[in-house]
CSV table of C-alpha atoms and ligand atoms in Angstrom, one decimal:
chain,number,residue,atom,x,y,z
A,1,UNK,CA,0.0,0.0,0.0
A,2,UNK,CA,0.9,3.7,-0.2
A,3,UNK,CA,1.3,6.0,2.8
A,4,UNK,CA,2.0,9.7,3.2
A,5,UNK,CA,5.1,10.1,5.3
A,6,UNK,CA,7.6,12.7,6.4
A,7,UNK,CA,10.9,11.1,5.4
A,8,UNK,CA,14.2,12.1,7.1
A,9,UNK,CA,16.5,11.9,4.0
A,10,UNK,CA,19.5,13.8,5.3
A,11,UNK,CA,20.8,15.0,8.7
A,12,UNK,CA,20.0,18.6,9.4
A,13,UNK,CA,17.6,19.0,6.5
A,14,UNK,CA,13.8,19.4,6.7
A,15,UNK,CA,11.7,16.3,6.5
A,16,UNK,CA,10.6,15.4,2.9
A,17,UNK,CA,6.9,14.9,2.6
A,18,UNK,CA,6.4,12.0,0.3
A,19,UNK,CA,4.0,9.1,-0.6
A,20,UNK,CA,6.0,6.0,0.0
A,21,UNK,CA,5.3,2.2,-0.1
A,22,UNK,CA,4.4,0.2,3.0
A,23,UNK,CA,4.2,-3.6,3.1
A,24,UNK,CA,1.5,-5.2,5.1
A,25,UNK,CA,2.0,-6.7,8.5
A,26,UNK,CA,3.8,-10.1,8.8
A,27,UNK,CA,3.6,-12.6,11.6
A,28,UNK,CA,3.2,-11.0,15.0
A,29,UNK,CA,2.9,-7.5,13.4
A,30,UNK,CA,0.1,-5.0,13.2
A,31,UNK,CA,-0.7,-2.3,10.6
A,32,UNK,CA,-1.8,1.0,12.4
A,33,UNK,CA,-3.3,4.1,10.9
A,34,UNK,CA,-1.7,7.0,12.8
A,35,UNK,CA,-4.2,9.7,13.6
A,36,UNK,CA,-2.0,12.1,15.5
A,37,UNK,CA,1.7,12.3,16.5
A,38,UNK,CA,3.6,14.6,18.8
A,39,UNK,CA,7.0,16.0,18.0
A,40,UNK,CA,9.5,15.2,20.8
A,41,UNK,CA,13.0,16.7,21.1
A,42,UNK,CA,14.4,13.2,20.5
A,43,UNK,CA,13.1,13.4,16.9
A,44,UNK,CA,15.0,16.6,16.5
A,45,UNK,CA,18.1,15.0,18.1
A,46,UNK,CA,18.1,12.2,15.6
A,47,UNK,CA,17.2,14.5,12.6
A,48,UNK,CA,20.1,16.7,13.6
A,49,UNK,CA,22.6,13.9,13.0
A,50,UNK,CA,23.7,13.6,16.7
A,51,UNK,CA,22.2,10.1,17.3
A,52,UNK,CA,24.7,7.3,16.9
A,53,UNK,CA,21.8,5.1,15.9
A,54,UNK,CA,20.3,7.6,13.5
A,55,UNK,CA,19.6,6.2,10.0
A,56,UNK,CA,18.7,7.9,6.8
A,57,UNK,CA,16.4,7.7,5.0
A,58,UNK,CA,14.0,6.9,7.7
A,59,UNK,CA,10.5,7.8,9.0
A,60,UNK,CA,10.9,9.4,12.4
A,61,UNK,CA,8.3,9.9,15.1
A,62,UNK,CA,7.6,8.0,18.3
A,63,UNK,CA,4.7,9.8,20.0
A,64,UNK,CA,1.6,8.6,18.2
A,65,UNK,CA,-1.9,7.3,18.6
A,66,UNK,CA,-4.1,5.5,16.0
A,67,UNK,CA,-6.3,2.6,15.0
A,68,UNK,CA,-5.5,-1.0,14.0
A,69,UNK,CA,-6.4,-1.6,10.4
A,70,UNK,CA,-4.9,-5.1,9.9
A,71,UNK,CA,-3.1,-7.8,11.8
A,72,UNK,CA,-0.6,-10.4,10.7
A,73,UNK,CA,-0.6,-14.1,11.6
A,74,UNK,CA,-0.6,-15.1,15.3
A,75,UNK,CA,-1.5,-11.7,16.6
A,76,UNK,CA,-3.8,-12.5,19.6
A,77,UNK,CA,-4.0,-9.3,21.7
A,78,UNK,CA,-5.2,-6.8,19.1
A,79,UNK,CA,-7.8,-6.7,16.4
A,80,UNK,CA,-9.0,-4.4,13.6
A,81,UNK,CA,-10.5,-1.3,15.0
A,82,UNK,CA,-8.6,-1.3,18.3
A,83,UNK,CA,-7.3,2.1,19.4
A,84,UNK,CA,-3.6,2.0,20.2
A,85,UNK,CA,-0.5,3.9,21.3
A,86,UNK,CA,2.8,2.8,19.7
A,87,UNK,CA,5.6,1.9,22.3
A,88,UNK,CA,9.2,2.6,21.6
A,89,UNK,CA,9.8,0.6,24.7
A,90,UNK,CA,7.8,-2.6,24.1
A,91,UNK,CA,6.6,-5.0,26.7
A,92,UNK,CA,6.9,-8.6,25.7
A,93,UNK,CA,6.4,-10.0,29.2
A,94,UNK,CA,8.6,-12.9,28.4
A,95,UNK,CA,12.2,-11.7,28.1
A,96,UNK,CA,14.8,-11.8,30.9
A,97,UNK,CA,14.4,-8.0,31.4
A,98,UNK,CA,10.6,-8.1,31.6
A,99,UNK,CA,10.6,-11.1,33.9
A,100,UNK,CA,13.2,-9.5,36.2
A,101,UNK,CA,10.6,-6.9,37.3
A,102,UNK,CA,13.7,-4.6,37.8
A,103,UNK,CA,13.4,-2.6,34.6
A,104,UNK,CA,11.1,-1.6,31.8
A,105,UNK,CA,13.8,-2.1,29.2
A,106,UNK,CA,12.3,-5.0,27.3
A,107,UNK,CA,15.0,-6.4,25.0
A,108,UNK,CA,12.8,-8.7,22.8
A,109,UNK,CA,13.3,-6.5,19.7
A,110,UNK,CA,15.8,-3.8,20.8
A,111,UNK,CA,18.6,-5.0,18.4
A,112,UNK,CA,16.5,-4.8,15.2
A,113,UNK,CA,14.8,-1.6,16.4
A,114,UNK,CA,18.2,0.1,16.7
A,115,UNK,CA,19.0,-1.0,13.1
A,116,UNK,CA,15.7,0.5,11.8
A,117,UNK,CA,14.1,-2.8,10.8
A,118,UNK,CA,11.4,-5.1,12.0
A,119,UNK,CA,12.2,-8.2,14.1
A,120,UNK,CA,12.7,-10.3,10.9
A,121,UNK,CA,15.5,-7.9,9.8
A,122,UNK,CA,13.6,-6.2,7.0
A,123,UNK,CA,11.9,-2.8,6.6
A,124,UNK,CA,8.2,-2.5,5.7
A,125,UNK,CA,8.9,1.0,4.2
A,126,UNK,CA,10.4,1.7,0.8
A,127,UNK,CA,10.5,4.4,-1.9
A,128,UNK,CA,10.8,2.9,-5.3
A,129,UNK,CA,13.8,0.5,-5.1
A,130,UNK,CA,15.2,2.1,-2.0
A,131,UNK,CA,14.7,1.0,1.6
A,132,UNK,CA,13.4,3.5,4.0
A,133,UNK,CA,14.1,2.7,7.7
A,134,UNK,CA,11.9,2.5,10.7
A,135,UNK,CA,12.7,4.7,13.7
A,136,UNK,CA,12.5,3.6,17.4
A,137,UNK,CA,10.3,0.8,16.1
A,138,UNK,CA,7.4,3.3,15.8
A,139,UNK,CA,7.8,5.7,12.8
A,140,UNK,CA,4.7,7.7,13.7
A,141,UNK,CA,5.4,10.4,11.1
A,142,UNK,CA,3.7,8.2,8.6
A,143,UNK,CA,-0.1,8.0,8.1
A,144,UNK,CA,0.2,4.2,8.2
A,145,UNK,CA,2.9,2.2,10.0
A,146,UNK,CA,3.7,-1.4,11.0
A,147,UNK,CA,4.7,-2.4,14.5
A,148,UNK,CA,5.2,-5.6,16.4
A,149,UNK,CA,2.2,-6.5,18.5
A,150,UNK,CA,4.3,-6.2,21.7
A,151,UNK,CA,5.0,-2.6,20.9
A,152,UNK,CA,1.4,-1.4,21.0
A,153,UNK,CA,-0.7,-0.4,24.0
A,154,UNK,CA,-4.4,-0.9,23.6
A,155,UNK,CA,-6.3,2.1,24.9
A,156,UNK,CA,-9.9,3.1,25.4
A,157,UNK,CA,-11.9,4.3,22.4
A,158,UNK,CA,-13.2,7.5,23.8
A,159,UNK,CA,-9.7,9.0,24.3
A,160,UNK,CA,-8.9,11.8,21.8
A,161,UNK,CA,-5.9,10.8,19.5
A,162,UNK,CA,-4.7,14.4,19.3
A,163,UNK,CA,-4.1,14.5,23.1
A,164,UNK,CA,-3.3,11.0,24.2
A,165,UNK,CA,-0.6,10.6,21.5
A,166,UNK,CA,1.6,12.7,23.9
A,167,UNK,CA,1.4,9.7,26.4
A,168,UNK,CA,3.4,7.8,23.9
A,169,UNK,CA,6.5,9.6,25.2
A,170,UNK,CA,6.5,13.0,27.0
A,171,UNK,CA,3.7,12.5,29.5
A,172,UNK,CA,4.7,9.0,30.5
A,173,UNK,CA,8.4,9.9,30.6
A,174,UNK,CA,7.9,12.9,32.9
A,175,UNK,CA,5.4,11.3,35.3
A,176,UNK,CA,7.3,8.0,35.3
A,177,UNK,CA,10.6,9.5,36.1
A,178,UNK,CA,9.1,10.9,39.3
A,179,UNK,CA,6.9,7.9,40.2
A,180,UNK,CA,8.8,4.8,38.9
A,181,UNK,CA,12.4,5.9,38.7
A,182,UNK,CA,13.0,8.4,41.5
A,183,UNK,CA,10.1,7.3,43.6
A,184,UNK,CA,9.8,10.8,45.0
A,185,UNK,CA,8.2,11.1,48.5
A,186,UNK,CA,5.7,13.7,49.6
A,187,UNK,CA,7.4,16.7,51.2
A,188,UNK,CA,10.5,16.4,48.9
A,189,UNK,CA,12.5,19.4,47.6
A,190,UNK,CA,13.2,19.0,43.9
A,191,UNK,CA,14.9,20.8,41.1
A,192,UNK,CA,13.9,20.3,37.4
A,193,UNK,CA,16.3,21.4,34.7
A,194,UNK,CA,14.6,22.2,31.4
A,195,UNK,CA,10.9,23.1,31.3
A,196,UNK,CA,9.9,21.8,27.9
A,197,UNK,CA,7.7,18.9,26.9
A,198,UNK,CA,9.3,16.5,29.4
A,199,UNK,CA,10.3,18.8,32.3
A,200,UNK,CA,6.7,20.2,32.6
A,201,UNK,CA,5.5,16.6,33.0
A,202,UNK,CA,8.1,16.0,35.6
A,203,UNK,CA,6.7,19.0,37.5
A,204,UNK,CA,3.2,17.7,37.0
A,205,UNK,CA,4.3,14.3,38.5
A,206,UNK,CA,6.0,16.1,41.4
A,207,UNK,CA,2.9,18.0,42.3
A,208,UNK,CA,0.9,14.7,42.2
A,209,UNK,CA,3.2,13.0,44.7
A,210,UNK,CA,3.2,16.0,47.0
A,211,UNK,CA,6.6,17.5,46.6
A,212,UNK,CA,7.0,20.5,48.8
A,213,UNK,CA,9.4,22.6,46.8
A,214,UNK,CA,9.6,22.4,43.0
A,215,UNK,CA,12.3,24.5,41.5
A,216,UNK,CA,12.3,24.9,37.7
A,217,UNK,CA,15.5,25.9,35.9
A,218,UNK,CA,15.3,27.2,32.3
A,219,UNK,CA,17.0,29.8,30.1
A,220,UNK,CA,13.7,30.6,28.4
A,221,UNK,CA,11.7,33.0,30.6
A,222,UNK,CA,8.5,32.1,28.6
A,223,UNK,CA,8.5,28.8,30.4
A,224,UNK,CA,7.8,30.3,33.8
A,225,UNK,CA,4.0,30.8,33.6
A,226,UNK,CA,3.3,27.4,32.3
A,227,UNK,CA,5.5,25.7,34.9
A,228,UNK,CA,3.8,27.6,37.7
A,229,UNK,CA,0.4,26.4,36.4
A,230,UNK,CA,1.7,22.8,36.7
A,231,UNK,CA,3.1,23.3,40.2
A,232,UNK,CA,6.5,24.9,40.1
A,233,UNK,CA,7.1,26.9,43.3
A,234,UNK,CA,10.4,28.7,42.3
A,235,UNK,CA,11.8,29.7,38.9
A,236,UNK,CA,15.5,30.1,38.2
A,237,UNK,CA,16.9,31.5,35.0
A,238,UNK,CA,20.6,30.6,35.0
A,239,UNK,CA,21.3,33.7,32.9
A,240,UNK,CA,20.1,35.9,35.9
A,241,UNK,CA,22.1,34.1,38.6
A,242,UNK,CA,25.2,35.8,39.8
A,243,UNK,CA,28.1,33.3,40.2
A,244,UNK,CA,27.8,29.5,40.1
A,245,UNK,CA,24.4,27.9,39.7
A,246,UNK,CA,25.1,24.9,41.9
A,247,UNK,CA,25.7,26.7,45.2
A,248,UNK,CA,22.7,29.0,44.4
A,249,UNK,CA,20.4,25.9,44.1
A,250,UNK,CA,21.9,24.2,47.2
A,251,UNK,CA,21.1,27.4,49.1
A,252,UNK,CA,17.6,27.7,47.7
A,253,UNK,CA,16.8,24.1,48.6
A,254,UNK,CA,18.3,24.5,52.1
A,255,UNK,CA,21.1,22.0,51.6
A,256,UNK,CA,20.4,20.5,48.2
A,257,UNK,CA,17.7,18.8,46.2
A,258,UNK,CA,16.3,15.5,47.4
A,259,UNK,CA,15.7,14.8,43.8
A,260,UNK,CA,16.9,16.6,40.6
A,261,UNK,CA,15.9,15.9,37.0
A,262,UNK,CA,17.8,16.8,33.8
A,263,UNK,CA,15.3,17.2,31.0
A,264,UNK,CA,17.5,19.0,28.4
A,265,UNK,CA,20.2,16.6,27.0
A,266,UNK,CA,23.1,18.8,28.0
A,267,UNK,CA,26.0,17.0,29.7
A,268,UNK,CA,27.2,20.1,31.6
A,269,UNK,CA,23.8,20.5,33.1
A,270,UNK,CA,23.6,16.8,34.0
A,271,UNK,CA,26.7,17.6,36.2
A,272,UNK,CA,25.0,20.6,37.7
A,273,UNK,CA,21.9,18.5,38.4
A,274,UNK,CA,23.9,15.9,40.2
A,275,UNK,CA,26.0,18.4,42.2
A,276,UNK,CA,22.9,20.3,43.4
A,277,UNK,CA,21.5,17.1,44.9
A,278,UNK,CA,21.6,16.8,48.7
A,279,UNK,CA,24.8,15.4,50.4
A,280,UNK,CA,24.1,12.0,51.8
A,281,UNK,CA,20.9,11.1,49.9
A,282,UNK,CA,20.2,13.3,46.9
A,283,UNK,CA,19.2,11.4,43.7
A,284,UNK,CA,19.7,12.9,40.3
A,285,UNK,CA,17.8,11.5,37.3
A,286,UNK,CA,19.0,11.9,33.7
A,287,UNK,CA,16.2,12.1,31.2
A,288,UNK,CA,17.8,14.1,28.4
A,289,UNK,CA,19.7,12.3,25.7
A,290,UNK,CA,23.0,13.5,24.4
A,291,UNK,CA,24.7,12.8,21.1
A,292,UNK,CA,27.7,10.7,20.0
A,293,UNK,CA,31.0,11.6,21.8
A,294,UNK,CA,29.3,13.4,24.6
A,295,UNK,CA,30.1,12.2,28.1
A,296,UNK,CA,29.2,13.1,31.7
A,297,UNK,CA,31.8,13.7,34.4
A,298,UNK,CA,32.0,14.8,38.0
A,299,UNK,CA,34.4,14.3,40.9
A,300,UNK,CA,33.9,10.8,42.4
A,301,UNK,CA,33.6,12.7,45.8
A,302,UNK,CA,30.1,13.7,44.7
A,303,UNK,CA,29.1,10.0,44.7
A,304,UNK,CA,31.2,9.1,47.7
A,305,UNK,CA,29.3,11.6,49.7
A,306,UNK,CA,26.0,9.9,49.0
A,307,UNK,CA,24.5,11.3,45.8
A,308,UNK,CA,23.1,8.8,43.3
A,309,UNK,CA,23.2,9.3,39.6
A,310,UNK,CA,20.4,7.5,37.7
A,311,UNK,CA,18.8,7.5,34.3
A,312,UNK,CA,15.4,6.7,33.0
A,313,UNK,CA,13.9,5.6,29.6
A,314,UNK,CA,10.2,6.1,29.0
A,315,UNK,CA,9.9,6.9,32.7
A,316,UNK,CA,10.5,3.3,33.7
A,317,UNK,CA,7.0,2.6,32.3
A,318,UNK,CA,5.9,-0.8,31.1
A,319,UNK,CA,3.9,0.4,28.2
A,320,UNK,CA,1.2,-2.2,27.6
A,321,UNK,CA,0.4,-2.2,31.3
A,322,UNK,CA,1.0,1.5,32.3
A,323,UNK,CA,0.0,3.5,29.2
A,324,UNK,CA,-3.8,2.5,29.3
A,325,UNK,CA,-3.8,3.6,33.0
A,326,UNK,CA,-2.2,7.0,32.2
A,327,UNK,CA,-4.9,7.4,29.5
A,328,UNK,CA,-7.5,6.8,32.2
A,329,UNK,CA,-5.8,9.5,34.4
A,330,UNK,CA,-6.2,11.9,31.5
A,331,UNK,CA,-9.8,11.0,30.8
A,332,UNK,CA,-10.5,11.3,34.6
A,333,UNK,CA,-8.9,14.7,34.6
A,334,UNK,CA,-6.2,13.7,37.0
A,335,UNK,CA,-3.5,15.0,34.7
A,336,UNK,CA,-3.5,17.9,32.3
A,337,UNK,CA,-2.3,17.3,28.8
A,338,UNK,CA,-4.3,19.9,26.8
A,339,UNK,CA,-2.4,22.9,28.2
A,340,UNK,CA,0.9,21.5,27.1
A,341,UNK,CA,-0.2,21.0,23.5
A,342,UNK,CA,0.4,24.5,22.3
A,343,UNK,CA,0.2,23.8,18.6
A,344,UNK,CA,-1.8,21.5,16.5
A,345,UNK,CA,-0.6,21.3,12.9
A,346,UNK,CA,-1.8,19.5,9.7
A,347,UNK,CA,0.7,16.9,8.4
A,348,UNK,CA,1.8,19.2,5.7
A,349,UNK,CA,3.2,21.6,8.3
A,350,UNK,CA,5.3,19.1,10.3
A,351,UNK,CA,8.5,21.0,9.6
A,352,UNK,CA,7.0,24.1,11.1
A,353,UNK,CA,6.5,22.0,14.3
A,354,UNK,CA,10.3,21.4,14.4
A,355,UNK,CA,10.9,25.1,13.9
A,356,UNK,CA,8.6,26.0,16.7
A,357,UNK,CA,10.5,23.7,19.0
A,358,UNK,CA,13.9,25.1,17.9
A,359,UNK,CA,12.7,28.6,18.5
A,360,UNK,CA,11.4,27.7,22.0
A,361,UNK,CA,7.9,28.8,21.0
A,362,UNK,CA,6.0,25.5,21.5
A,363,UNK,CA,5.8,23.0,24.4
A,364,UNK,CA,4.4,20.2,22.3
A,365,UNK,CA,3.3,20.4,18.7
A,366,UNK,CA,0.9,17.7,17.6
A,367,UNK,CA,0.6,16.8,14.0
A,368,UNK,CA,-2.8,15.4,12.8
A,369,UNK,CA,-3.3,13.3,9.6
B,1,NAD,P1,12.1,20.6,24.8
B,1,NAD,O1,12.9,21.2,23.6
B,1,NAD,O2,10.7,20.7,24.7
B,1,NAD,O3,12.6,21.2,26.1
B,1,NAD,C1,13.9,21.5,26.5
B,1,NAD,C2,13.9,22.7,27.5
B,1,NAD,O4,15.3,22.9,27.9
B,1,NAD,C3,13.5,24.0,26.8
B,1,NAD,O5,12.5,24.6,27.6
B,1,NAD,C4,14.8,24.8,26.8
B,1,NAD,O6,14.6,26.2,26.9
B,1,NAD,C5,15.5,24.3,28.0
B,1,NAD,N1,17.0,24.5,27.9
B,1,NAD,C6,17.8,24.3,26.8
B,1,NAD,N2,19.1,24.6,27.2
B,1,NAD,C7,19.0,24.9,28.5
B,1,NAD,C8,20.1,25.3,29.4
B,1,NAD,N3,21.3,25.4,29.0
B,1,NAD,N4,19.7,25.6,30.7
B,1,NAD,C9,18.4,25.5,31.1
B,1,NAD,N5,17.4,25.1,30.2
B,1,NAD,C10,17.7,24.9,29.0
B,1,NAD,O7,12.6,19.1,24.8
B,1,NAD,P2,11.8,17.8,25.4
B,1,NAD,O8,11.0,17.2,24.4
B,1,NAD,O9,11.2,18.3,26.8
B,1,NAD,O10,13.0,16.8,25.7
B,1,NAD,C11,14.0,17.1,26.7
B,1,NAD,C12,15.1,16.1,26.6
B,1,NAD,O11,14.6,14.8,27.0
B,1,NAD,C13,15.7,15.8,25.2
B,1,NAD,O12,17.1,15.5,25.4
B,1,NAD,C14,15.0,14.6,24.8
B,1,NAD,O13,15.7,13.9,23.8
B,1,NAD,C15,14.9,13.8,26.1
B,1,NAD,N6,13.9,12.7,26.2
B,1,NAD,C16,14.3,11.6,26.9
B,1,NAD,C17,13.4,10.6,27.1
B,1,NAD,C18,13.8,9.4,27.9
B,1,NAD,O14,13.0,8.4,27.8
B,1,NAD,N7,14.9,9.4,28.6
B,1,NAD,C19,12.1,10.8,26.6
B,1,NAD,C20,11.7,11.9,26.0
B,1,NAD,C21,12.7,12.9,25.8
B,2,AHE,N1,19.8,6.1,19.9
B,2,AHE,C1,20.0,7.0,21.0
B,2,AHE,C2,19.2,6.5,22.2
B,2,AHE,C3,18.6,7.7,22.9
B,2,AHE,C4,17.7,7.2,24.0
B,2,AHE,O1,18.3,7.0,25.1
B,2,AHE,N2,16.4,7.1,23.8
B,2,AHE,C5,15.5,6.8,24.9
B,2,AHE,C6,14.2,7.3,24.5
B,2,AHE,S1,14.1,9.0,24.1
B,2,AHE,C7,12.5,9.2,23.8
B,2,AHE,O2,12.2,10.5,23.5
B,2,AHE,C8,15.4,5.4,25.3
B,2,AHE,O3,14.4,4.8,25.3
B,2,AHE,N3,16.5,4.7,25.5
B,2,AHE,C9,16.6,3.3,25.8
B,2,AHE,C10,17.0,2.6,24.6
B,2,AHE,O4,17.1,1.3,24.7
B,2,AHE,O5,17.3,3.2,23.6
B,2,AHE,C11,21.5,7.0,21.4
B,2,AHE,O6,21.9,7.9,22.1
B,2,AHE,O7,22.2,6.0,21.0
B,3,ZN,ZN1,10.3,11.3,23.0
């Protein structure tokens, strides 16, 4: 079949809007019509050329929602018409990682996912004679896409696609970093670096678990009002701080943050986030992703004196289990997604969505097909 898709043909160049070929689902696979997709900073990271796993040409996008239109042989948990959210972190419930109960990092299809192909080693996308690669196992910047059954969360049918697509990455990552990874306790003092599509969901999660102090750090002053709406108690613009940021934050939090979160993808700030954590018990959680060749560093003394450096992928969420619950939270008005979707764009304007992010004008842009 044919599908409209935004193809990443070359690093650093706008996506190319094309009609390309898509093969139907094979054994264990599902064909999904994507109704809406968010644009996450990770899509921009890969498009920029910084991702060591980045492949071109490929169909990016990993924050979607849609409807099952066909299933391959031996698909048992989904049927035509089901509403679904694609999962870049699948949940097979059978691999060593899933069974460990210690991580959400299912490895059933991770190797082929990183090579831009389906579990049988081939791509369903092509343009003429040329292979077009999948991305993160999801490729939601295509009107139709094929995914393994284990990489789809079935969701309720009354949930609006153009809102709950954001649960496919940003919402779940932010809430999950707080609840699953850091396990923040009520009364905690927290610092969140980067108040974009992820950081604001970290703040939303911190308010839900009853954090007492929520400090937001961002160089973009336009983030302040939205962050306050979501529960931020103190805003810090590093450009306005005299001297070093770390002692300033330690002082503000009366000894250091119980929990800090890096939601930018900047290795210098990852260090600041660790070092502003409280001596003896502070935990710092890395959410941002950083490109090839970039490394984090600190004095070992920072860890010797009781700070913990952690990371999280998809907020530690097990997608097929947790995503339908988060959709319920949205439908029950326990979480706010609408305010964070600042722009809704037709597919034809997907590149404008990237520009809005680069200019710091959007929180989340959602593209509708
Ligand atoms: P975003 O562009 O929406 O937000 C980034 C924010 O950081 C912006 O508000 C920007 O003003 C701020 N910022 C930039 N430089 C700064 C600096 N020097 N000091 C303070 N603030 C600064 O991006 P996003 O979609 O929220 O993604 C954030 C990061 O999280 C990215 O690296 C993304 O790739 C990553 N991410 C990771 C996961 C995961 O599972 N670990 C999931 C989603 C996104
Ligand atoms: N290919 C990148 C990986 C970047 C990365 O860490 N991605 C996150 C999701 S970001 C979503 O917006 C993730 O899930 N990581 C776990 C994994 O298995 O990739 C690189 O840097 O190599
Ligand atoms: Zn993402």
